[in-house]
Amino acid sequence: MPSHLPPGAQVLPDADAVARAAADHLVAVCADAPGERIAVCLSGG
């Protein structure tokens, strides 16, 4: 495990935790976006 992480960085235990954290962040970003429309591009690869 890294001894020093940038501010706000997290070490997540598994892929499911990464997916949940990403979804939570995306929801927050969309909620804060001005206007009624937002485009999101997802890539899993």
Coordinates of N, CA and C in Angstrom, one line a residue:
M1 N 0.8 -1.2 0.0 CA 0.0 0.0 0.0 C 0.9 1.2 0.0
P2 N 0.5 2.2 -0.8 CA 1.4 3.5 -0.8 C 1.4 4.1 0.5
S3 N 2.6 4.7 0.8 CA 2.7 5.3 2.1 C 2.2 6.8 2.1
H4 N 2.2 7.3 0.9 CA 1.7 8.7 0.8 C 0.7 8.8 -0.4
L5 N -0.4 9.3 -0.2 CA -1.4 9.5 -1.2 C -1.7 11.0 -1.4
P6 N -2.1 11.4 -2.5 CA -2.5 12.8 -2.7 C -3.8 13.1 -1.9
P7 N -4.0 14.4 -1.5 CA -5.2 14.7 -0.8 C -6.4 14.3 -1.5
G8 N -7.3 13.6 -0.8 CA -8.6 13.1 -1.3 C -8.5 11.8 -1.9
A9 N -7.3 11.2 -2.1 CA -7.2 9.9 -2.7 C -7.6 8.8 -1.7
Q10 N -8.1 7.7 -2.2 CA -8.5 6.6 -1.4 C -7.9 5.3 -2.0
V11 N -7.7 4.3 -1.1 CA -7.3 3.0 -1.6 C -8.6 2.1 -1.3
L12 N -9.2 1.6 -2.4 CA -10.4 0.9 -2.2 C -10.1 -0.6 -2.3
P13 N -10.9 -1.4 -1.6 CA -10.6 -2.8 -1.4 C -10.8 -3.7 -2.6
D14 N -11.7 -3.4 -3.5 CA -12.0 -4.2 -4.6 C -12.7 -3.5 -5.7
A15 N -12.9 -4.2 -6.8 CA -13.5 -3.6 -8.0 C -14.9 -3.1 -7.7
D16 N -15.7 -3.8 -6.9 CA -17.0 -3.4 -6.6 C -17.0 -2.0 -5.8
A17 N -16.1 -1.9 -4.9 CA -15.9 -0.6 -4.2 C -15.5 0.5 -5.1
V18 N -14.7 0.2 -6.1 CA -14.3 1.2 -7.1 C -15.6 1.7 -7.9
A19 N -16.4 0.7 -8.3 CA -17.6 1.0 -9.1 C -18.5 1.8 -8.3
R20 N -18.7 1.5 -7.1 CA -19.7 2.2 -6.2 C -19.2 3.7 -6.0
A21 N -17.9 3.8 -5.7 CA -17.3 5.2 -5.6 C -17.4 6.0 -6.8
A22 N -17.2 5.4 -8.0 CA -17.3 6.1 -9.3 C -18.7 6.5 -9.5
A23 N -19.7 5.6 -9.2 CA -21.1 5.9 -9.4 C -21.5 7.1 -8.5
D24 N -21.1 7.0 -7.3 CA -21.4 8.1 -6.3 C -20.8 9.4 -6.8
H25 N -19.6 9.4 -7.3 CA -19.0 10.6 -7.8 C -19.7 11.2 -9.0
L26 N -20.0 10.3 -9.9 CA -20.7 10.7 -11.1 C -22.1 11.3 -10.8
V27 N -22.8 10.7 -9.9 CA -24.1 11.3 -9.5 C -23.9 12.7 -8.9
A28 N -22.9 12.9 -8.1 CA -22.7 14.2 -7.5 C -22.3 15.2 -8.6
V29 N -21.5 14.8 -9.5 CA -21.1 15.7 -10.6 C -22.3 16.1 -11.4
C30 N -23.1 15.1 -11.8 CA -24.3 15.4 -12.6 C -25.3 16.3 -11.8
A31 N -25.4 16.1 -10.5 CA -26.3 16.9 -9.7 C -25.9 18.4 -9.7
D32 N -24.6 18.6 -9.7 CA -24.0 19.9 -9.6 C -23.9 20.6 -11.0
A33 N -24.1 19.9 -12.0 CA -24.0 20.5 -13.4 C -25.1 21.5 -13.7
P34 N -24.7 22.6 -14.3 CA -25.7 23.6 -14.6 C -26.6 23.1 -15.8
G35 N -27.8 23.5 -15.8 CA -28.6 23.2 -17.0 C -29.3 21.9 -16.7
E36 N -30.1 21.5 -17.8 CA -30.9 20.3 -17.7 C -30.3 19.1 -18.4
R37 N -29.3 19.3 -19.2 CA -28.7 18.2 -19.9 C -27.2 18.1 -19.6
I38 N -26.8 16.8 -19.6 CA -25.4 16.5 -19.4 C -25.1 15.3 -20.2
A39 N -23.9 15.2 -20.8 CA -23.4 14.0 -21.5 C -22.4 13.3 -20.7
V40 N -22.4 12.0 -20.7 CA -21.5 11.2 -19.9 C -21.0 10.1 -20.9
C41 N -19.7 9.9 -20.9 CA -19.1 8.9 -21.8 C -18.4 7.9 -20.8
L42 N -18.9 6.6 -20.9 CA -18.3 5.6 -20.0 C -17.6 4.6 -20.9
S43 N -16.4 4.2 -20.4 CA -15.7 3.2 -21.1 C -15.2 2.1 -20.2
G44 N -15.5 0.9 -20.4 CA -15.0 -0.2 -19.6 C -14.1 -1.1 -20.4
G45 N -12.8 -1.0 -20.1 CA -11.9 -1.8 -21.0 C -10.6 -2.1 -20.5

